[in-house]
Each structure stands twice: as structure tokens, then as C-alpha cells.
PDB file of N, CA and C in Angstrom:
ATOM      1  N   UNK A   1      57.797 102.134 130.678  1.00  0.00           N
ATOM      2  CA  UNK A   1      56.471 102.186 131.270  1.00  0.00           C
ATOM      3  C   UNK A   1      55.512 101.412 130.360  1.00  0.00           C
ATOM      4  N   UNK A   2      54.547 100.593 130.593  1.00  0.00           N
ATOM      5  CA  UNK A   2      53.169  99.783 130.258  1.00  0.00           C
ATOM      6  C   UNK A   2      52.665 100.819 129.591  1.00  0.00           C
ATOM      7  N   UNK A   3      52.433 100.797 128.786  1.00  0.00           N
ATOM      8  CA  UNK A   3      51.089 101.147 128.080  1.00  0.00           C
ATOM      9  C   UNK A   3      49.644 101.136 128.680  1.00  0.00           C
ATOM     10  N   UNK A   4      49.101 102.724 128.861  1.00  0.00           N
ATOM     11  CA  UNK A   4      47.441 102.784 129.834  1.00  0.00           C
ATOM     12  C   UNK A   4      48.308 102.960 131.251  1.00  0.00           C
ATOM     13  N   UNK A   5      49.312 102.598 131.680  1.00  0.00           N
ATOM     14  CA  UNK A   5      50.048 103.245 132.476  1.00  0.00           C
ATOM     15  C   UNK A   5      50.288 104.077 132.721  1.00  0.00           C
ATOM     16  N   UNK A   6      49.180 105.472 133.712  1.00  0.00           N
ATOM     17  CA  UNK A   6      50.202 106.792 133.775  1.00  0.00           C
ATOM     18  C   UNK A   6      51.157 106.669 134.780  1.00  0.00           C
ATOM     19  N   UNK A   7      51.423 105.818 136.046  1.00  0.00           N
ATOM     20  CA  UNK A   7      52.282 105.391 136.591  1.00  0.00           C
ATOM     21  C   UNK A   7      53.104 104.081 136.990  1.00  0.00           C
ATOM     22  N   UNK A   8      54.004 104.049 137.540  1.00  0.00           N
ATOM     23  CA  UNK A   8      54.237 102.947 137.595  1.00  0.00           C
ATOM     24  C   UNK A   8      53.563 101.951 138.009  1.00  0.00           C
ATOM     25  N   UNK A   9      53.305 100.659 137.280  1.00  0.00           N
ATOM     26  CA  UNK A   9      52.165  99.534 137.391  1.00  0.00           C
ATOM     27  C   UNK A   9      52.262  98.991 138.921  1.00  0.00           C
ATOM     28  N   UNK A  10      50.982  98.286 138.883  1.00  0.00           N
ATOM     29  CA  UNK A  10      51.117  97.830 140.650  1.00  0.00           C
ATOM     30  C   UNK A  10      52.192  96.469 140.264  1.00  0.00           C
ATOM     31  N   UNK A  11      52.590  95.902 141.633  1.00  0.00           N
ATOM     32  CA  UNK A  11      53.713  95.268 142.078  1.00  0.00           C
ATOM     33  C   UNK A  11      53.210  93.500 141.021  1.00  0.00           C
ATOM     34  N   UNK A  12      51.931  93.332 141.136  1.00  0.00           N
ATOM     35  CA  UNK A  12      51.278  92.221 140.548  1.00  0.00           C
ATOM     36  C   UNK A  12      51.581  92.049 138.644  1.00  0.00           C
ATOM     37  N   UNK A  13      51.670  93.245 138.217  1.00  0.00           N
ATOM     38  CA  UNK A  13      51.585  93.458 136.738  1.00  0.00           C
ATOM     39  C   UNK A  13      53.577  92.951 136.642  1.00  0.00           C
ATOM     40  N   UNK A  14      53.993  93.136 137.730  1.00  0.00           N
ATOM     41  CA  UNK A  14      55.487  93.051 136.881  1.00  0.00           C
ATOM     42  C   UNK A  14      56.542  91.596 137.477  1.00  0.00           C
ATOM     43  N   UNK A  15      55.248  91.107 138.272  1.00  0.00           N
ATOM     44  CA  UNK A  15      55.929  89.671 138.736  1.00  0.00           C
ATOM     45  C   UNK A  15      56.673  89.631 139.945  1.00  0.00           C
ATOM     46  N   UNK A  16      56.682  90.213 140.644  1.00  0.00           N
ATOM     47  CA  UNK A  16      57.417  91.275 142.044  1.00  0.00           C
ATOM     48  C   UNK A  16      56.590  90.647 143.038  1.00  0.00           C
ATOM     49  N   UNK A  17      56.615  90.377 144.236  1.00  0.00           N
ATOM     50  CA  UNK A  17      55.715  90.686 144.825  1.00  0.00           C
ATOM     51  C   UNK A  17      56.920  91.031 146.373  1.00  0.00           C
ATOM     52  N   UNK A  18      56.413  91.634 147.463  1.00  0.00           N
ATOM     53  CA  UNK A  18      57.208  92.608 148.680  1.00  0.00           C
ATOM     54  C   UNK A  18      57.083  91.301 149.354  1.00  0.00           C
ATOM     55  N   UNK A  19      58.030  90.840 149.924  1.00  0.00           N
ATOM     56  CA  UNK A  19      57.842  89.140 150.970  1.00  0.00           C
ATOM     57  C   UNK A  19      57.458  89.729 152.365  1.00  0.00           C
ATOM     58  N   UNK A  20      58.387  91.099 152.538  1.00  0.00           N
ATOM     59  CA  UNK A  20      58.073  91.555 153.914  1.00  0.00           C
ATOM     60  C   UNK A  20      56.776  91.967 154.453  1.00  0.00           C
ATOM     61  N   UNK A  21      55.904  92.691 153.387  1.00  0.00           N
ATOM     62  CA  UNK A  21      54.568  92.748 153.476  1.00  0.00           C
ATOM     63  C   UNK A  21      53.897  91.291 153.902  1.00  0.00           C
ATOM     64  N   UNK A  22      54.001  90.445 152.772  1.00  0.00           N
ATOM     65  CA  UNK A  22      52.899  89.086 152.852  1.00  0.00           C
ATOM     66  C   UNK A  22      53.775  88.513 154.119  1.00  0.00           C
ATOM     67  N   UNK A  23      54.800  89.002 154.694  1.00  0.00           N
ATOM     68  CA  UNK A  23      55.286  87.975 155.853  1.00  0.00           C
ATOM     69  C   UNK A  23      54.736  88.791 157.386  1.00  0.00           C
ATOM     70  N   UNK A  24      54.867  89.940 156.652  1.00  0.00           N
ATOM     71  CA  UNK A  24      53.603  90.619 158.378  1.00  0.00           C
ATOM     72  C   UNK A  24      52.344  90.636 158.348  1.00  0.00           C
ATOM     73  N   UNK A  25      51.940  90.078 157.193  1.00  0.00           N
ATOM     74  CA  UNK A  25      50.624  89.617 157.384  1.00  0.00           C
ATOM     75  C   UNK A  25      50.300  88.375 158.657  1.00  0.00           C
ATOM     76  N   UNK A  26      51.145  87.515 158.297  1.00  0.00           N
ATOM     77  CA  UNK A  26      51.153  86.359 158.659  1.00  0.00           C
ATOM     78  C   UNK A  26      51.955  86.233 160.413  1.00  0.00           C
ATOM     79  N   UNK A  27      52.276  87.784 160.706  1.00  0.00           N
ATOM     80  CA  UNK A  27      53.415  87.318 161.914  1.00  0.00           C
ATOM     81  C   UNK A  27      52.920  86.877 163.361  1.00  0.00           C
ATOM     82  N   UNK A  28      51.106  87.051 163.268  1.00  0.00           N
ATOM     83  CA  UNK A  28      50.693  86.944 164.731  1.00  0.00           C
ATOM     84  C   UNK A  28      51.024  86.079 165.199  1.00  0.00           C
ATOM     85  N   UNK A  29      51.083  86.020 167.067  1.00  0.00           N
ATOM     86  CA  UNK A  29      51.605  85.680 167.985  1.00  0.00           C
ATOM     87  C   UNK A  29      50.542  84.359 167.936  1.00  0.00           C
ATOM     88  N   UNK A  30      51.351  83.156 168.495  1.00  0.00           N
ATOM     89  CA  UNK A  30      50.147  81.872 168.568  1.00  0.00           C
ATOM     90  C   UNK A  30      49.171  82.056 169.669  1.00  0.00           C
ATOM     91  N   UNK A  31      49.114  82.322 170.371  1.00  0.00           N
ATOM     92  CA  UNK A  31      48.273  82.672 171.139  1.00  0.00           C
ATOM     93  C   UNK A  31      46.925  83.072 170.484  1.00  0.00           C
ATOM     94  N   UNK A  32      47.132  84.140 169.882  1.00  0.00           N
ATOM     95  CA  UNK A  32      46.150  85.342 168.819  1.00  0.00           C
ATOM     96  C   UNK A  32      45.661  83.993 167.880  1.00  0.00           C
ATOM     97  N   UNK A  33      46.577  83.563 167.358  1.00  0.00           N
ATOM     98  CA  UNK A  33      46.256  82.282 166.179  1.00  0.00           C
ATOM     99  C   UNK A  33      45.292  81.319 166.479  1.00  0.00           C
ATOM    100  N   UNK A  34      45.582  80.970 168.179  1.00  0.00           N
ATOM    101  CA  UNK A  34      44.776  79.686 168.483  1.00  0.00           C
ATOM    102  C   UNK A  34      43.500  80.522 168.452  1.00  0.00           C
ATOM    103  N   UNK A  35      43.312  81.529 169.536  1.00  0.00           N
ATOM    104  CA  UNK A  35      42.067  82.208 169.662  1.00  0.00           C
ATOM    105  C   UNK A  35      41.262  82.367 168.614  1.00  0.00           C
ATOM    106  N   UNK A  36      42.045  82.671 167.831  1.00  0.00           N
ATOM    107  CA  UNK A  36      41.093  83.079 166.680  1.00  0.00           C
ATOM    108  C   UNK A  36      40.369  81.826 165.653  1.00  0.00           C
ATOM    109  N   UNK A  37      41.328  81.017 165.608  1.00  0.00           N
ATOM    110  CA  UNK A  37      40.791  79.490 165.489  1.00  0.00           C
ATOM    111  C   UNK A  37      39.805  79.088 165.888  1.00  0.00           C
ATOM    112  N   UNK A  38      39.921  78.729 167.210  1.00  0.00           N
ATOM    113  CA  UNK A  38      38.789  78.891 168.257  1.00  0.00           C
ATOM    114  C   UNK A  38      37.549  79.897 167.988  1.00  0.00           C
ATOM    115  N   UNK A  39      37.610  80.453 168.125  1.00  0.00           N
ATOM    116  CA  UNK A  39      36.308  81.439 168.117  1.00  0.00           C
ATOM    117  C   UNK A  39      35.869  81.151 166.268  1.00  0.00           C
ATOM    118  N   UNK A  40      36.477  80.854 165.764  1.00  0.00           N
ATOM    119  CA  UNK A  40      36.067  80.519 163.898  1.00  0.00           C
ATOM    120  C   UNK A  40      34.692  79.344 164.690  1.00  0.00           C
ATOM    121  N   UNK A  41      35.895  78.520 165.145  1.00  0.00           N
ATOM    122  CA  UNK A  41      35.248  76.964 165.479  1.00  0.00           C
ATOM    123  C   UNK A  41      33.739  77.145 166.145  1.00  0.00           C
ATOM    124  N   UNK A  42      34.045  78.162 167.362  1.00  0.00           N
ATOM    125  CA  UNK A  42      32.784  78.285 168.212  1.00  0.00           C
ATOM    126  C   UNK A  42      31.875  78.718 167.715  1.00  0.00           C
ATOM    127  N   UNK A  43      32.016  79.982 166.848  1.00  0.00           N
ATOM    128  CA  UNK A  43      31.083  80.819 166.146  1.00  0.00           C
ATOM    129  C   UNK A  43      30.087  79.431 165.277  1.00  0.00           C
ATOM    130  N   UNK A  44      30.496  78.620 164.679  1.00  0.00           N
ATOM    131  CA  UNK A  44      30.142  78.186 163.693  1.00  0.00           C
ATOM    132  C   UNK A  44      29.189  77.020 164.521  1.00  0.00           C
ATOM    133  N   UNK A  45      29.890  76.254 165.625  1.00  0.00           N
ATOM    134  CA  UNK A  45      29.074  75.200 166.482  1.00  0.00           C
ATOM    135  C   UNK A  45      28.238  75.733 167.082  1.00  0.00           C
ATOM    136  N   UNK A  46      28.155  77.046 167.626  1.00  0.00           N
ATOM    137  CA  UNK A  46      27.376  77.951 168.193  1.00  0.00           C
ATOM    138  C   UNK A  46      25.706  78.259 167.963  1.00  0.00           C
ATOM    139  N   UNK A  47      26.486  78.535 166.381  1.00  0.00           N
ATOM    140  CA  UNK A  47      24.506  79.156 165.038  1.00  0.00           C
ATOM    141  C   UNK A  47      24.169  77.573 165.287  1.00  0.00           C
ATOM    142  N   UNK A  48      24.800  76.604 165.250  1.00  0.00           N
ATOM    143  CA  UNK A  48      23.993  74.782 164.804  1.00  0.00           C
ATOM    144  C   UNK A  48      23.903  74.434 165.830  1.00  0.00           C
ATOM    145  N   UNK A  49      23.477  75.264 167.172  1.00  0.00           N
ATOM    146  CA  UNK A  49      23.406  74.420 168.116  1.00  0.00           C
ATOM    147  C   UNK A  49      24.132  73.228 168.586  1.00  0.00           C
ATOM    148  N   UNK A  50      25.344  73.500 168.401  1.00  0.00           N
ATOM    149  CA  UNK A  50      26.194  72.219 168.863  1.00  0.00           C
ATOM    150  C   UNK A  50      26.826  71.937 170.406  1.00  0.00           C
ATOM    151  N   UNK A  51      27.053  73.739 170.416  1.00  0.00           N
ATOM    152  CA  UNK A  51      27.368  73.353 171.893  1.00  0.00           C
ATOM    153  C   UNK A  51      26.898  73.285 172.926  1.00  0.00           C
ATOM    154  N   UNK A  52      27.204  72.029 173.921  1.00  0.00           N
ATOM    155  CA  UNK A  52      26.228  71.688 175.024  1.00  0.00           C
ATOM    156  C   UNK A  52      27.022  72.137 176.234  1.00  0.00           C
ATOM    157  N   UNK A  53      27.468  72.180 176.324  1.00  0.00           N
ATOM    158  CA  UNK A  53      28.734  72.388 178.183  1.00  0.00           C
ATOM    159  C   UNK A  53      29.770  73.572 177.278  1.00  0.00           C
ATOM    160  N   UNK A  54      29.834  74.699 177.295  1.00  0.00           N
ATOM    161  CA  UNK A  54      30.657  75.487 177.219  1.00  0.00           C
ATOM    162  C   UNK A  54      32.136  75.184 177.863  1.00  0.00           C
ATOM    163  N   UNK A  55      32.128  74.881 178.836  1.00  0.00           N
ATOM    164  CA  UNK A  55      33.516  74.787 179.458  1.00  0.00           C
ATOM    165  C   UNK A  55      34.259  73.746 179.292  1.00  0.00           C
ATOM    166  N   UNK A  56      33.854  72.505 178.785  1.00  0.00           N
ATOM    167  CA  UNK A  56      33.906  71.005 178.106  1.00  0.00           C
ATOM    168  C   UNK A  56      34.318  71.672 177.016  1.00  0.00           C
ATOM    169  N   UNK A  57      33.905  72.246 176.105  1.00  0.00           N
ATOM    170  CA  UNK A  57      33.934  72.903 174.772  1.00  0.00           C
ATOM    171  C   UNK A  57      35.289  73.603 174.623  1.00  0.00           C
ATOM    172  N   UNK A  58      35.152  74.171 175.601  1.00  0.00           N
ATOM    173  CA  UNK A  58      36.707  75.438 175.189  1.00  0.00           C
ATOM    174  C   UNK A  58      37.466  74.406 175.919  1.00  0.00           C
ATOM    175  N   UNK A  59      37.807  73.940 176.614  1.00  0.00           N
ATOM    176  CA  UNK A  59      38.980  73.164 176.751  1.00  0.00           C
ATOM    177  C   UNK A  59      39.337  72.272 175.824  1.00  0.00           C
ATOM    178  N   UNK A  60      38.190  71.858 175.076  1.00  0.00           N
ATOM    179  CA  UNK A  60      38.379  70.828 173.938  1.00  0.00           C
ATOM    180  C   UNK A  60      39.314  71.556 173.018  1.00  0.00           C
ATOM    181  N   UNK A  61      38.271  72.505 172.528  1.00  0.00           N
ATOM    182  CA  UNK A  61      39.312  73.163 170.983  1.00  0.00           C
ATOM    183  C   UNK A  61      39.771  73.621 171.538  1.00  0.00           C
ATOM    184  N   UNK A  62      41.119  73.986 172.656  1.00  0.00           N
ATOM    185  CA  UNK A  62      42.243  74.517 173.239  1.00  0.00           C
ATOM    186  C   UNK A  62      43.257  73.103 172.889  1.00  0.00           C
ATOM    187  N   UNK A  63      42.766  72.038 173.782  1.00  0.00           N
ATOM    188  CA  UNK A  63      43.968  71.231 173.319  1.00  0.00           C
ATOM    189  C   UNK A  63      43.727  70.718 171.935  1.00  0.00           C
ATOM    190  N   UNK A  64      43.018  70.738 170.821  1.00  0.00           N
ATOM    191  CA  UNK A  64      42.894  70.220 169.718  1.00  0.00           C
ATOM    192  C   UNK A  64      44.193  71.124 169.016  1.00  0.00           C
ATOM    193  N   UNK A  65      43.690  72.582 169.291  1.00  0.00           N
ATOM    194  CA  UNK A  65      44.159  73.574 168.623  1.00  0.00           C
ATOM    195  C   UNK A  65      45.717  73.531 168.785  1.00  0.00           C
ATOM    196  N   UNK A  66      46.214  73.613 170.407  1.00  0.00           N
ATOM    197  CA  UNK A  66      47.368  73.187 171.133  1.00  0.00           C
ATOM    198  C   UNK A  66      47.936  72.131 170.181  1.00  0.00           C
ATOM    199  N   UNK A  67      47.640  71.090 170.114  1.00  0.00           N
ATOM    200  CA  UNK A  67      47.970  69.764 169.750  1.00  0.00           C
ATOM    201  C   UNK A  67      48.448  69.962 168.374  1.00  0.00           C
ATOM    202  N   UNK A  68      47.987  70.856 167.928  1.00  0.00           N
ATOM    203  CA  UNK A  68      48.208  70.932 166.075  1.00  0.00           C
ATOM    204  C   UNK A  68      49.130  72.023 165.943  1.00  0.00           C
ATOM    205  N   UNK A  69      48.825  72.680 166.597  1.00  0.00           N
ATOM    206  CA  UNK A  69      50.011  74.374 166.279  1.00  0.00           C
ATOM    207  C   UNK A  69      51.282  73.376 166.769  1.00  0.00           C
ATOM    208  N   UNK A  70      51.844  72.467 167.760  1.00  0.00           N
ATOM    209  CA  UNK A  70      52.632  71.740 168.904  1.00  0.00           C
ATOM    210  C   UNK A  70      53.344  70.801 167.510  1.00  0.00           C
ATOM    211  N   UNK A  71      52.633  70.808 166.307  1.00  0.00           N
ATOM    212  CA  UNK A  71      52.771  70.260 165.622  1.00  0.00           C
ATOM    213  C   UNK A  71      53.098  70.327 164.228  1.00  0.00           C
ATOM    214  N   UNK A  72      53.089  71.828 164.383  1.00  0.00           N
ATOM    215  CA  UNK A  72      53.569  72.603 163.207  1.00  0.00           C
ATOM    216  C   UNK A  72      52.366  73.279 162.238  1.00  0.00           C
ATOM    217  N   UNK A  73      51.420  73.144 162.768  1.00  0.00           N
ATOM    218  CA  UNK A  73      49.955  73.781 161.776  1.00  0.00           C
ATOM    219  C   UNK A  73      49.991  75.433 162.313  1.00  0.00           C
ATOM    220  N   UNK A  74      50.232  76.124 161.549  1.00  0.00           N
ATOM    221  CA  UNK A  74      49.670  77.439 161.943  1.00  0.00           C
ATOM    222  C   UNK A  74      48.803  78.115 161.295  1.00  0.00           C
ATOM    223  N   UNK A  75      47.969  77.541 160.150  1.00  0.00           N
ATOM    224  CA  UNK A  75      47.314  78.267 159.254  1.00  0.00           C
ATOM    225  C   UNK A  75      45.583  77.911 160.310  1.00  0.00           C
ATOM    226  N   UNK A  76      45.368  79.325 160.316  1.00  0.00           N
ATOM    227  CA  UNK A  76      44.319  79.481 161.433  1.00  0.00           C
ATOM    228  C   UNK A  76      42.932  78.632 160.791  1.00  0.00           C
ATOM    229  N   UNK A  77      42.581  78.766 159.499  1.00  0.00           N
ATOM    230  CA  UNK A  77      40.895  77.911 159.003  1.00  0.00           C
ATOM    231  C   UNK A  77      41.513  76.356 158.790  1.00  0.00           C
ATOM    232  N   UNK A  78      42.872  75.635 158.751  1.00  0.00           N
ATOM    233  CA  UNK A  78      42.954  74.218 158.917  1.00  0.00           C
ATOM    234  C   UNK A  78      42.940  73.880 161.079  1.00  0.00           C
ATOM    235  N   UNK A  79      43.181  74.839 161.498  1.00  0.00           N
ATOM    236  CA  UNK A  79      42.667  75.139 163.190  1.00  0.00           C
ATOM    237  C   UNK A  79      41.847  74.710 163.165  1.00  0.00           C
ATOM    238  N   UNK A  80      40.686  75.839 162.945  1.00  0.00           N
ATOM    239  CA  UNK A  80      39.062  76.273 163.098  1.00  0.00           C
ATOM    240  C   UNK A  80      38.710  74.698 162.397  1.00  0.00           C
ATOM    241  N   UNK A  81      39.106  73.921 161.516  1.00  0.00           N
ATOM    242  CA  UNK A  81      38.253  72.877 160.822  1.00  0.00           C
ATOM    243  C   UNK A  81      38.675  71.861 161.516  1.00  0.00           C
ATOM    244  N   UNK A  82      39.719  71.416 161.848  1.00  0.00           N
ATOM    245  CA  UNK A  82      40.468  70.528 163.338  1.00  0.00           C
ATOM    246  C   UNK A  82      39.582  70.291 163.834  1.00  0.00           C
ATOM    247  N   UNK A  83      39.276  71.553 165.114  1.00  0.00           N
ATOM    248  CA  UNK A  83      38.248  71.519 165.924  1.00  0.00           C
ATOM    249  C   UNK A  83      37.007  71.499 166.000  1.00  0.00           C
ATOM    250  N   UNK A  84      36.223  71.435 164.426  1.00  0.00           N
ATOM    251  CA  UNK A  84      35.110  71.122 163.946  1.00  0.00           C
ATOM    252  C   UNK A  84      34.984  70.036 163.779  1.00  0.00           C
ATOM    253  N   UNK A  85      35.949  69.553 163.033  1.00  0.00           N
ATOM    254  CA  UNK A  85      35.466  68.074 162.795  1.00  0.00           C
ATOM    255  C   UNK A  85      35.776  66.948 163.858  1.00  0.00           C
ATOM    256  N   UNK A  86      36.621  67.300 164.912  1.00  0.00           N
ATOM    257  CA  UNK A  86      37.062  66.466 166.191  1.00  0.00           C
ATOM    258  C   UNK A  86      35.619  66.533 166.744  1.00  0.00           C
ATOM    259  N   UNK A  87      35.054  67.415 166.830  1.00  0.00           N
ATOM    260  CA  UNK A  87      33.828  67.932 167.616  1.00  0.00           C
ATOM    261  C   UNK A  87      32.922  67.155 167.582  1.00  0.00           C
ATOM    262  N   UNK A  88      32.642  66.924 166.081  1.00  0.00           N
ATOM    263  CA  UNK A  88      31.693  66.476 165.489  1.00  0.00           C
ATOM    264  C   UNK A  88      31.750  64.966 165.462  1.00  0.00           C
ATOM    265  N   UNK A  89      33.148  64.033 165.654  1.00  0.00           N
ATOM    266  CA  UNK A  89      33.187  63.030 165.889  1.00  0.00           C
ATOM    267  C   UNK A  89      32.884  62.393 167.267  1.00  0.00           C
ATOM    268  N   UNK A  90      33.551  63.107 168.130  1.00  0.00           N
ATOM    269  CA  UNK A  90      33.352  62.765 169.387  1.00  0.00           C
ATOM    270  C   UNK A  90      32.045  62.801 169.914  1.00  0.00           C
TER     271      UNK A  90
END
């Protein structure tokens, strides 16, 4: 046992870490993934007044989002920034 340890140390102190935990973090369904992407994206074009045609809008970051998950991206804030910065170009 560690020293200042009255029990056994957390999982971080001994170089361990549980994969199955940090891997159900990560297990949502793409669906859930894009959405949530999406709504990062909207929320944010939303406060700056960016969006003009709502329905132009969500179809956009649907296939942006589509297009990138289709492509192997699943990490949801490189999503949400996809569809920000496509946005912002077009």
C-alpha cells in the first residue's frame, strides 16, 4: 500500500487504467453522435446570428456531418467544427 493511503489508490496513481469503462464512454450510436454535433454547431451559429433559413441549415450540417462520420470521423467537437467552418465558408 502507498503511503497517505488508507485504501487502495485510485486506478490513475498505479498506471492502470479500465479500457471497458473509457470504451463505454465512447459507445454512442451515430445517429446520437451526428445530433449532437449538430446541435454543438447550431447552438453556436445560433447566439452569432448566423443562421438565416433553418431548413437550408440542418440539411447542411446533416450531410457535412454524414460526409465525415461516412469517412471515419467520429469524434463529435472535430463534427461540430466541420460544420462551422463549412458554414462559414460557404
Amino acid at each position: 500500500m502507498l503511503s497517505g493511503w488508507s485504501r487502495d489508490p485510485p486506478a490513475f496513481t498505479t498506471g492502470t487504467i479500465d479500457i471497458d469503462v473509457c470504451l463505454s464512454r465512447m459507445s454512442e450510436s451515430l445517429p446520437v453522435l451526428v445530433e449532437r454535433s449538430i446541435q454543438i454547431a447550431w447552438d453556436l451559429l445560433e447566439r452569432s446570428g448566423e443562421i438565416t433559413d433553418p431548413g437550408d441549415e440542418s440539411r447542411f450540417f446533416s450531410e457535412i456531418s454524414m460526409t465525415l462520420v461516412r469517412a471515419g470521423e467520429h469524434r463529435q467537437l472535430m463534427l461540430a467544427n466541420n460544420a462551422i467552418v463549412s458554414h462559414c465558408v460557404v
